Short mmCIF file of C-alpha atoms in Angstrom, two decimals:
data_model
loop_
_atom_site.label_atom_id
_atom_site.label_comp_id
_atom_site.label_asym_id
_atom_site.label_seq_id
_atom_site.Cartn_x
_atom_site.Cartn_y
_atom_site.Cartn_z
CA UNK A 8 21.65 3.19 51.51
CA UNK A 9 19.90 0.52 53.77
CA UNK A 10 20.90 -3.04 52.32
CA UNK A 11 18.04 -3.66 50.06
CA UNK A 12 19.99 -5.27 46.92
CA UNK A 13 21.11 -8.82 46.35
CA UNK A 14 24.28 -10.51 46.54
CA UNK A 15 23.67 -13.14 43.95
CA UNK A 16 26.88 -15.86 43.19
CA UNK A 17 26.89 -16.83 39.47
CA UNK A 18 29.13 -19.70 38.55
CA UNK A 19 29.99 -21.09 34.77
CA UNK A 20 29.73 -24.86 34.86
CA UNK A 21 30.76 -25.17 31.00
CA UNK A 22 29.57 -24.54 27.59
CA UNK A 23 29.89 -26.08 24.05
CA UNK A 24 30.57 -29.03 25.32
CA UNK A 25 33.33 -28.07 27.98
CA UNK A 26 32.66 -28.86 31.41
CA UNK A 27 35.20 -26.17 33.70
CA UNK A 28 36.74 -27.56 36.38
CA UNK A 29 37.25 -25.39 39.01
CA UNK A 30 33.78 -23.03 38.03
CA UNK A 31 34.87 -19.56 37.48
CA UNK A 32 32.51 -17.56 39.03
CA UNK A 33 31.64 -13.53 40.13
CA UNK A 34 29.27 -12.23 42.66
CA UNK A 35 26.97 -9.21 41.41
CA UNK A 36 25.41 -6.91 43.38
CA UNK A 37 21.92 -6.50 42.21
CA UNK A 38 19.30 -3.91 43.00
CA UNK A 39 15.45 -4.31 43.32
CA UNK A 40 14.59 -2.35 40.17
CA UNK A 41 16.84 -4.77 37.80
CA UNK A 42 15.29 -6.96 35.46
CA UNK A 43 16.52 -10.72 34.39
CA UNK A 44 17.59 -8.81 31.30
CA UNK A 45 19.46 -6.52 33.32
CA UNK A 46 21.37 -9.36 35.09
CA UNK A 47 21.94 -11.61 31.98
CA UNK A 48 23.35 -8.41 30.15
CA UNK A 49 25.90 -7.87 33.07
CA UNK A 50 26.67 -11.89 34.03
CA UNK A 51 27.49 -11.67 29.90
CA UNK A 52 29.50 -8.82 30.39
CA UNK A 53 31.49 -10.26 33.16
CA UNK A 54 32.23 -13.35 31.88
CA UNK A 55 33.64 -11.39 28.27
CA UNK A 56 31.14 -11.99 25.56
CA UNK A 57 31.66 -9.62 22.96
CA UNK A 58 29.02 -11.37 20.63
CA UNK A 59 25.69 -11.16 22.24
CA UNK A 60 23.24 -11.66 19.77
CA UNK A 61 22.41 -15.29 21.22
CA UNK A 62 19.42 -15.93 23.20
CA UNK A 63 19.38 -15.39 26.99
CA UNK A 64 16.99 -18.19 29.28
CA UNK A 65 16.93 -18.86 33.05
CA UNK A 66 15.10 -21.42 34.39
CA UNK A 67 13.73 -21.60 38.48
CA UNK A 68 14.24 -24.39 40.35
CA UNK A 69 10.22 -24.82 40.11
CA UNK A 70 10.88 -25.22 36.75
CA UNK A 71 9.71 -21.91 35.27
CA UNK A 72 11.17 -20.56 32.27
CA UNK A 73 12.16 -16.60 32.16
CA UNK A 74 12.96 -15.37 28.40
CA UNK A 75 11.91 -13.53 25.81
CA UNK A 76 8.41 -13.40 24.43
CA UNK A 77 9.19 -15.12 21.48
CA UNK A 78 11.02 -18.27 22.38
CA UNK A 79 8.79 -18.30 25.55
CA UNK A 80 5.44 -18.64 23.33
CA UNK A 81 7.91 -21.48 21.22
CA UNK A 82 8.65 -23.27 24.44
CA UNK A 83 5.04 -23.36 25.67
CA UNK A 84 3.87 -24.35 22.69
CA UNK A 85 5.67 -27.64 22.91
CA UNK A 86 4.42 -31.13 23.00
CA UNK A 87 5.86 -32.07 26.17
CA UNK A 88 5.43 -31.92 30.05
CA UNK A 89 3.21 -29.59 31.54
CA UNK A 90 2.06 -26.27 30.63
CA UNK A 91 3.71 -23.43 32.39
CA UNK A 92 3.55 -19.91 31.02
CA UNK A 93 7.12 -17.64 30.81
CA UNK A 94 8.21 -15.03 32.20
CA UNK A 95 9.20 -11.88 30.29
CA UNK A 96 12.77 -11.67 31.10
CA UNK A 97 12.46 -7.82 29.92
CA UNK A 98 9.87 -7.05 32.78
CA UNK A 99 9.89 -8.96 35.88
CA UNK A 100 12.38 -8.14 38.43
CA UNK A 101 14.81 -10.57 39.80
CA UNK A 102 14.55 -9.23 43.67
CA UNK A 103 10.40 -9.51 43.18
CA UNK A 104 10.22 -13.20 41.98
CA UNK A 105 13.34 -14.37 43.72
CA UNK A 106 14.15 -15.12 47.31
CA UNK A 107 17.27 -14.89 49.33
CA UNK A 108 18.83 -18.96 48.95
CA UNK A 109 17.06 -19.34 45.86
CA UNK A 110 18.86 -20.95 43.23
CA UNK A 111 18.33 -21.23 39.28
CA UNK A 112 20.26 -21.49 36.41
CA UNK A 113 21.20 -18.81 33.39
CA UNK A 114 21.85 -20.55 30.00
CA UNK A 115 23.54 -18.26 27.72
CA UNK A 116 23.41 -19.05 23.44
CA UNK A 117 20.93 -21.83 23.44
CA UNK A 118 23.28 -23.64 21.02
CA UNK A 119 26.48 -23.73 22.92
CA UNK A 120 24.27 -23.62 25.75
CA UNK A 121 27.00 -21.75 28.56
CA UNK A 122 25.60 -22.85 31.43
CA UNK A 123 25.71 -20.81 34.69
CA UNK A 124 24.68 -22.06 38.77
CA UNK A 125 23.12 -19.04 40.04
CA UNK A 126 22.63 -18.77 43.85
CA UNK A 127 21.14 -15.44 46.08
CA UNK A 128 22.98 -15.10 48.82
CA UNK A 129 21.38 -15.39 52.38
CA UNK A 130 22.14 -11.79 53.37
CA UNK A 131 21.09 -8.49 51.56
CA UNK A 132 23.91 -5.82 51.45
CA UNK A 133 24.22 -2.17 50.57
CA UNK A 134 26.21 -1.48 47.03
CA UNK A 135 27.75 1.62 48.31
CA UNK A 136 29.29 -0.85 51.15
CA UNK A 137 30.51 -3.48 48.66
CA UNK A 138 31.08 -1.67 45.50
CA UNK A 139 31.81 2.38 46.78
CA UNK A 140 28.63 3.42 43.90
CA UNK A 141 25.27 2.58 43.45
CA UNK A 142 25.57 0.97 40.04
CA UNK A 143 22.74 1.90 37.05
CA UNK A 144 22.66 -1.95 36.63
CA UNK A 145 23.97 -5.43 38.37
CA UNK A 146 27.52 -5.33 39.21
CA UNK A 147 30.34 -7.66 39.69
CA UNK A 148 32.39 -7.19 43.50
CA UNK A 149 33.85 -10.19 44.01
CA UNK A 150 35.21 -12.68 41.66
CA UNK A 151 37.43 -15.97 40.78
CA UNK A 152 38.37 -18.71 38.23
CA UNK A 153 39.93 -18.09 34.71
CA UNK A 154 37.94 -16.44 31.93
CA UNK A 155 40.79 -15.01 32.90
CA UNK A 156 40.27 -13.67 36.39
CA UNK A 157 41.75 -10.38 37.34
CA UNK A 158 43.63 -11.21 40.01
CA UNK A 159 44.33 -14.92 39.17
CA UNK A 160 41.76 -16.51 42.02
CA UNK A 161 40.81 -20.04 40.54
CA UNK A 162 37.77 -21.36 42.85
CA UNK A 163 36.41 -18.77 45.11
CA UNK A 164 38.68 -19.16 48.21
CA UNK A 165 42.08 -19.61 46.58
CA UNK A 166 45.04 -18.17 48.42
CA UNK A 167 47.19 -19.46 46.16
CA UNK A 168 48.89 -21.90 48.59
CA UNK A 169 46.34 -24.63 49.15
CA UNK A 170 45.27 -27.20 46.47
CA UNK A 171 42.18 -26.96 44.22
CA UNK A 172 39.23 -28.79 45.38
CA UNK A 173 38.65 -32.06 44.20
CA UNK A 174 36.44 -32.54 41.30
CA UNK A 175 33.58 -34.46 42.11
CA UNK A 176 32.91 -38.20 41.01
CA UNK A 177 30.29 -36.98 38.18
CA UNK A 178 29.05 -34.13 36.66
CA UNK A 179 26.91 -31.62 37.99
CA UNK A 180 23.17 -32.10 37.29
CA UNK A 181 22.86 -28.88 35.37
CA UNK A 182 25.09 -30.39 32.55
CA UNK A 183 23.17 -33.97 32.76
CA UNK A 184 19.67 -32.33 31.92
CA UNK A 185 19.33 -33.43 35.26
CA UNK A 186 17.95 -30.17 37.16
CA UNK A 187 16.03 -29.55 38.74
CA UNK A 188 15.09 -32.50 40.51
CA UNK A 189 12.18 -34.04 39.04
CA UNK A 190 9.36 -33.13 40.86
CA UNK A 191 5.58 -34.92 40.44
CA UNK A 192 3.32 -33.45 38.39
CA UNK A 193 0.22 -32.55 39.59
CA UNK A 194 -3.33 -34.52 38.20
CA UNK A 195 -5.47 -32.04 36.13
CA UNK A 196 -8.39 -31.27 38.37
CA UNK A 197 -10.87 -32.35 36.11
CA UNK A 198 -14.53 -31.51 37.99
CA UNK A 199 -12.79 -27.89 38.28
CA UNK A 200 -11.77 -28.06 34.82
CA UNK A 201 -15.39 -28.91 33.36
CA UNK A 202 -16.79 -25.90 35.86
CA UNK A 203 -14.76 -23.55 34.43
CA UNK A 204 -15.91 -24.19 31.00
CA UNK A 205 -19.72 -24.65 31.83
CA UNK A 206 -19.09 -20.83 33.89
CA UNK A 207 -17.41 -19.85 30.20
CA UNK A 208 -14.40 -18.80 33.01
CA UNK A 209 -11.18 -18.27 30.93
CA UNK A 210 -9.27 -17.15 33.44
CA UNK A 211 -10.17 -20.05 36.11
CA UNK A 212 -9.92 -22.66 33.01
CA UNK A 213 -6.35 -20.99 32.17
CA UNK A 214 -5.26 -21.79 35.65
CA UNK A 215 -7.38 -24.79 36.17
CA UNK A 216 -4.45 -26.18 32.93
CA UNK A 217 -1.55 -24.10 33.76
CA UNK A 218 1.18 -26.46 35.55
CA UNK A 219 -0.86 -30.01 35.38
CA UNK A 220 -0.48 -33.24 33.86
CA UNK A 221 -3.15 -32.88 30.83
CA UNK A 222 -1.83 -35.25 28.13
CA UNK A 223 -4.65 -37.91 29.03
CA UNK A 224 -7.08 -35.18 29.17
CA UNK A 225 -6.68 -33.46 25.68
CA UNK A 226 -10.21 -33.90 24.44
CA UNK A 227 -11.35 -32.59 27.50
CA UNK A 228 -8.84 -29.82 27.35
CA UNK A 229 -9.60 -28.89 24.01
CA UNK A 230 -13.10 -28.53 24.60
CA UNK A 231 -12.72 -25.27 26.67
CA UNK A 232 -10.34 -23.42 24.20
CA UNK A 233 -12.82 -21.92 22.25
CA UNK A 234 -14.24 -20.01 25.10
CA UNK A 235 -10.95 -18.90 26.52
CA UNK A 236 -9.67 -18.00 22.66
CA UNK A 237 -12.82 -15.67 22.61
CA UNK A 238 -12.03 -14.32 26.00
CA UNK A 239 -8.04 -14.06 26.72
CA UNK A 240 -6.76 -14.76 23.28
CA UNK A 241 -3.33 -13.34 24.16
CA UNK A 242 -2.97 -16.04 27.02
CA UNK A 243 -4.49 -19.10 25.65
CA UNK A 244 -3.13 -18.74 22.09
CA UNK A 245 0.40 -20.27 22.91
CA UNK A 246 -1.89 -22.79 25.45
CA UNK A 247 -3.87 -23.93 22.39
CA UNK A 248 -0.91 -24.55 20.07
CA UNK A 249 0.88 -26.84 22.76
CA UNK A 250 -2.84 -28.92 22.84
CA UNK A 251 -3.00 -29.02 19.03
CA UNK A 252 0.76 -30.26 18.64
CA UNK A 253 -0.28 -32.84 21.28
CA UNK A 254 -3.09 -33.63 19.79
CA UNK A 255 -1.35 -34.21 16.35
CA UNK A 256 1.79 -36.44 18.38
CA UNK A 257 -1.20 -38.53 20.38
CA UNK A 258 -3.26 -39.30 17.26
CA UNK A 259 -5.72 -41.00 19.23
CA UNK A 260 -9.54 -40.83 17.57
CA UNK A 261 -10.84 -37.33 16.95
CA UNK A 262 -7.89 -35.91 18.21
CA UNK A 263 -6.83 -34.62 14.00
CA UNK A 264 -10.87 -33.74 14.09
CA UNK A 265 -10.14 -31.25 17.13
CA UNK A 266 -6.89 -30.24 16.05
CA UNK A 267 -8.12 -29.12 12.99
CA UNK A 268 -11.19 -26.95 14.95
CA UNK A 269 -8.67 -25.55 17.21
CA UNK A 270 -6.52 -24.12 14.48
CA UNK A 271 -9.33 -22.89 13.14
CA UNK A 272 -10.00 -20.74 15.98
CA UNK A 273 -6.70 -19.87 16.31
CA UNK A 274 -7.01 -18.36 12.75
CA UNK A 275 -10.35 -17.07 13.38
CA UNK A 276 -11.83 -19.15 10.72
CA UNK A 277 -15.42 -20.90 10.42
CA UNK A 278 -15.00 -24.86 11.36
CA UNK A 279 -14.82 -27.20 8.50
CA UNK A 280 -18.85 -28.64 8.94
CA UNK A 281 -22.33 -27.76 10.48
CA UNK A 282 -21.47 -26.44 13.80
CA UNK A 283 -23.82 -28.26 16.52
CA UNK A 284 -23.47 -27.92 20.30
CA UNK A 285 -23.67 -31.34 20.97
CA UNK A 286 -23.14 -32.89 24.44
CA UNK A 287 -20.22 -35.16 24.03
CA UNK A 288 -20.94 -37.33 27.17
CA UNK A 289 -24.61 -37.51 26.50
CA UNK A 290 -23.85 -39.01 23.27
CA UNK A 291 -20.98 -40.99 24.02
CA UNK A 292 -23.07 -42.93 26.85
CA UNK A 293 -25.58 -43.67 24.36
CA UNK A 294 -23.28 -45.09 21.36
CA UNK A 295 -21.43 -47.05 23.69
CA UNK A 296 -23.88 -48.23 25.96
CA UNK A 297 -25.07 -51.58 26.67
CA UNK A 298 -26.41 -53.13 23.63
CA UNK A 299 -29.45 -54.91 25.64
CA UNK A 300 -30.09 -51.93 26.79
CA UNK A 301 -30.37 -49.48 23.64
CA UNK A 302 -31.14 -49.22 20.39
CA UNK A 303 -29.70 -46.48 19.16
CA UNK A 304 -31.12 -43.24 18.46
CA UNK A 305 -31.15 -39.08 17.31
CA UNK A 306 -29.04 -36.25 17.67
CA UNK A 307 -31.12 -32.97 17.29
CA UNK A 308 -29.13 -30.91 14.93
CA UNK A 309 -30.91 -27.53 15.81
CA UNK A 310 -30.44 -28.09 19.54
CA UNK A 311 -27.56 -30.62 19.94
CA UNK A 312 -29.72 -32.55 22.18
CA UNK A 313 -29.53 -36.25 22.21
CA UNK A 314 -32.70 -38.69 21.94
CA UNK A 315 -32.57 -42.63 22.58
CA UNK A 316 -35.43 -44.37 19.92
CA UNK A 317 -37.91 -44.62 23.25
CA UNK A 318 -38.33 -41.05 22.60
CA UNK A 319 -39.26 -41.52 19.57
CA UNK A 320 -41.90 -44.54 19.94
CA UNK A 321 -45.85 -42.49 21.00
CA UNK A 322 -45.99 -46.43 22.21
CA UNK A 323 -43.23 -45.95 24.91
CA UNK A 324 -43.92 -42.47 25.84
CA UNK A 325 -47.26 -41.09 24.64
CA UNK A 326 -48.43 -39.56 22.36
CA UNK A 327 -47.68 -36.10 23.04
CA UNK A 328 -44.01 -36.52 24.66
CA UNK A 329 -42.93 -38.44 21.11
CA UNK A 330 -40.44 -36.40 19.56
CA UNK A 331 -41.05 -36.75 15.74
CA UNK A 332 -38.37 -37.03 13.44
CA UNK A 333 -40.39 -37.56 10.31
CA UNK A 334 -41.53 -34.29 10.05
CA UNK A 335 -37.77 -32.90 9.65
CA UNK A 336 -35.89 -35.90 8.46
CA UNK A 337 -32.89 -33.22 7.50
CA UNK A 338 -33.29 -31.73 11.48
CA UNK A 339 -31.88 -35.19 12.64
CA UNK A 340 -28.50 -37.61 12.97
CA UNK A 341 -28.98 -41.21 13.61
CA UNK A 342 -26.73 -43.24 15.33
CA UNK A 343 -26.71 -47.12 16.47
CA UNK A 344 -25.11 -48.35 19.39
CA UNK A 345 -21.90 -49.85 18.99
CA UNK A 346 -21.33 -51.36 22.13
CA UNK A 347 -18.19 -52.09 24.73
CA UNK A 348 -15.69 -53.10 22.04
CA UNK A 349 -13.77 -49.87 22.15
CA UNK A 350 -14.12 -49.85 25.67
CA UNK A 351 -12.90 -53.23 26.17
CA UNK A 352 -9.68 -51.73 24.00
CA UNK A 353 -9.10 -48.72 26.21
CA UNK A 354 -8.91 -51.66 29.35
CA UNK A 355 -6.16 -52.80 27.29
CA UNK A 356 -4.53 -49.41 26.35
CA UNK A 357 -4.31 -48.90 30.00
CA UNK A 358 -3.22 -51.59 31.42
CA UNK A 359 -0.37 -51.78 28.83
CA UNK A 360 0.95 -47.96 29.83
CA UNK A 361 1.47 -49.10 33.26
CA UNK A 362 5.03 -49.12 34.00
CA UNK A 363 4.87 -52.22 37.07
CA UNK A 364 5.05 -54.62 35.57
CA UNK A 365 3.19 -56.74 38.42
CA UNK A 366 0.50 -54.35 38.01
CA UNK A 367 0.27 -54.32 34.33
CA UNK A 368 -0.21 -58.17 34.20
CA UNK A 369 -2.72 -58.13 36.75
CA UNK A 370 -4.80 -55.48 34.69
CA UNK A 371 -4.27 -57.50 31.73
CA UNK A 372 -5.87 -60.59 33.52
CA UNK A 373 -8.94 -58.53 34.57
CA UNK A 374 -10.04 -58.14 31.32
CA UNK A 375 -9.95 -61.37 30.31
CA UNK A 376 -13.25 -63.28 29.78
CA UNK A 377 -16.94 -62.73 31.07
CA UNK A 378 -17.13 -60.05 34.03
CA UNK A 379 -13.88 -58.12 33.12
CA UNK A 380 -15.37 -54.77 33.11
CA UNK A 381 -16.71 -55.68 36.44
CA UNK A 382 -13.07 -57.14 37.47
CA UNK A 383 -11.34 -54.49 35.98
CA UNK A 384 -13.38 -51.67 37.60
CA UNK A 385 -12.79 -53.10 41.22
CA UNK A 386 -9.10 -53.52 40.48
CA UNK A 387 -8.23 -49.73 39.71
CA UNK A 388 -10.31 -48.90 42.66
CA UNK A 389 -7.85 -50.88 44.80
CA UNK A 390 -5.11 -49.62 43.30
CA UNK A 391 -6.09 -46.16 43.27
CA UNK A 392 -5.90 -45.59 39.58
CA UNK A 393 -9.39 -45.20 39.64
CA UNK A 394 -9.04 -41.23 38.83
CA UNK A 395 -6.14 -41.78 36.35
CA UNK A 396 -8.95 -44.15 34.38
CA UNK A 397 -11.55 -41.77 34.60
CA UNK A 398 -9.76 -39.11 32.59
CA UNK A 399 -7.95 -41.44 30.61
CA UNK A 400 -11.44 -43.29 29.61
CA UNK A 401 -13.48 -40.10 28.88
CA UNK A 402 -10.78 -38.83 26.46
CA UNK A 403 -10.75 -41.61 24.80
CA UNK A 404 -14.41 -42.16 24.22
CA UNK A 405 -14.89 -37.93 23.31
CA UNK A 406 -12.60 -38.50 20.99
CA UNK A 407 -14.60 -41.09 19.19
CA UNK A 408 -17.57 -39.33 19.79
CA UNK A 409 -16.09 -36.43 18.12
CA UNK A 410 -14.71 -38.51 14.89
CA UNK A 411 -17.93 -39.92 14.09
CA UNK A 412 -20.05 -36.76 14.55
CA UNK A 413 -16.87 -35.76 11.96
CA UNK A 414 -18.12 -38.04 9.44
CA UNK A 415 -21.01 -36.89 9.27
CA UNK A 416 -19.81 -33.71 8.58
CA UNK A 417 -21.39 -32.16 11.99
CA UNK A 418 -18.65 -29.84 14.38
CA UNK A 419 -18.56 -29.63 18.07
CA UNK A 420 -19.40 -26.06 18.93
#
């Protein structure tokens, strides 16, 4: 047989509790047809776990999970970091989705948590040359280190004359919750985001979210679920828990509103109101426009569409381009402007998340006093926050859009 399988070094750093010192460890020969499932079955084997009815999880150094369906779905529905979907550990093959020098991790019984170092060797190699069989699943040829070891090796080049290596000054990352390294996260492409849900694309808005920073964006997010519910349920169910669970931690305004319409979907129910396809930025640029400048106005409850009062006024616009909302009182929402308070507040909310604290105090004089949207505006430019503001901004003000269309008992659809 040419050498086609993996040589793959697993090493147990410690469990409930327990770090080892030196790491027992084996080295498993492991073909291209086995599974994660296949490898954590033998790894458990090796290392003499009689009681396997604990749950099995590796994670990649890219930071992707490999488990089971079921505490995959769990994980991604969580309320932190960034969305990432699992891999079935049943299905996907370890020699497909790995790469020679590749190293991960395999927890074993996510409450004692044994946790393994898991490194494929450099070199492929042929079973029959290592092992004398070609093995039905992953084998052990080599190992060391007291579970107890066979033939008493305790680190994997003992000749039982020399000393064991010293133990390092502090403890591997793996046991600090400190691996992988902590890698940036990147920015949710929003103009790619809003393109796949004008296109009604689930499968570019799925990817467009997968892997990205979207915790300032969850209004925005949210707004594209519906279509990719309708389109890839089995995909963007677990992605549409994880927003509503974020939504419910923010609690920003509107985010309980969209919460509530996502798990609606989710349970295939009618949303809780008159369902109206109302432009969210339309509106929101009207409520929260310059007070000088605006009146107020209608939302069109057939259409969605949003009218400031000079459409209304035969004086402004003529007679025949007046749109009449006399007629059909019931047919239309008013609204008044409230002006830049709330925008004034989300200066504030943002310069107070900002970590520098140089930075933050600088952002907090901006906004003092006439001209500090102006001053403000031409800080995060130079600072190149502007993008981080834009999203963080819009999701504020859609989600205040949203709550007071709420209250009037009118649904985003």
């Amino acid at each position: 047989m040419a050498r086609t399988w993996l040589s793959v070094t697993v090493e147990l750093l410690g469990g409930r509790g327990v770090e080892l010192w030196p790491w027992p460890g084996r080295i498993f020969a492991v073909g291209p047809a086995h599974t994660f499932l296949d490898l954590a079955s033998s790894v458990n084997d090796a290392f003499a776990r009689w009681d396997k009815s604990h749950l099995s999880m590796f994670i990649l150094a890219d930071g992707r999970i490999v488990t089971d369906a079921e505490t995959g779905a769990e994980m991604t529905g969580g309320i932190g970091g960034p969305i990432i979907a699992p891999i079935d550990i049943g299905a996907a093959k370890v020699a497909r989705t790995l790469k020679p020098g590749a190293e991960f991790q395999f927890t074993f019984d996510l409450g004692d948590d044994w946790t393994h170092r898991c490194i494929i060797g450099e070199k492929k190699i042929d079973p029959l040359e290592v092992l004398g069989i070609h093995p039905q699943t992953p084998l052990p040829y080599w190992g060391w280190g007291s579970i107890p070891d066979q033939y008493g090796r305790r680190w994997s080049d003992d000749d039982e004359e020399s000393r064991p290596p010293r133990r390092p000054g502090r403890s591997h990352p793996m046991l600090l919750h400190a691996w992988p390294d902590q890698q940036p996260v990147p920015a949710l492409d929003v103009t790619d985001l809003r393109a796949a849900i004008v296109s009604k694309d689930a499968v570019r808005f799925l990817s467009v979210v997968s892997g990205c920073d979207i915790d300032d964006a969850l209004q925005q997010v949210g707004a594209g679920l519906p279509m990719a519910l309708q389109q890839r349920r089995q995909e963007a169910e677990a992605v549409t828990l994880s927003i509503v669970n974020r939504l419910t931690w923010r609690g920003a305004a509107g985010d309980q509103t969209l919460a509530e319409d996502l798990l609606a979907c989710l349970r295939r129910e009618p949303l809780p109101g008159q369902v109206v396809p109302v432009d969210l930025d339309m509106l929101s640029a009207e409520l929260e426009g310059d007070l000088d400048m605006s009146s107020g106005g209608y939302v069109d409850l057939r259409t969605g569409e949003v009218y400031d009062d000079n459409l209304t006024d035969p004086m402004m616009v003529g007679e025949d381009a007046a749109i009449d909302v006399e007629t059909e009182p019931d047919r239309w929402l008013r609204f008044e402007p409230t002006g830049s308070r709330d925008g004034w507040r989300d200066m504030a909310a943002f310069a107070e998340r900002q970590q520098d604290v140089a930075l933050r105090q600088r952002l907090e004089r901006a906004i003092e006093g006439k001209g500090a949207f102006r001053r403000f505006r031409d800080l995060v430019h130079d600072e190149r926050l502007a993008d981080q503001w834009q999203v963080f901004s819009t999701d504020r003000l859609m989600g205040r859009v949203r709550e007071f269309l709420a209250g009037a008992g009118i649904r985003v659809g």
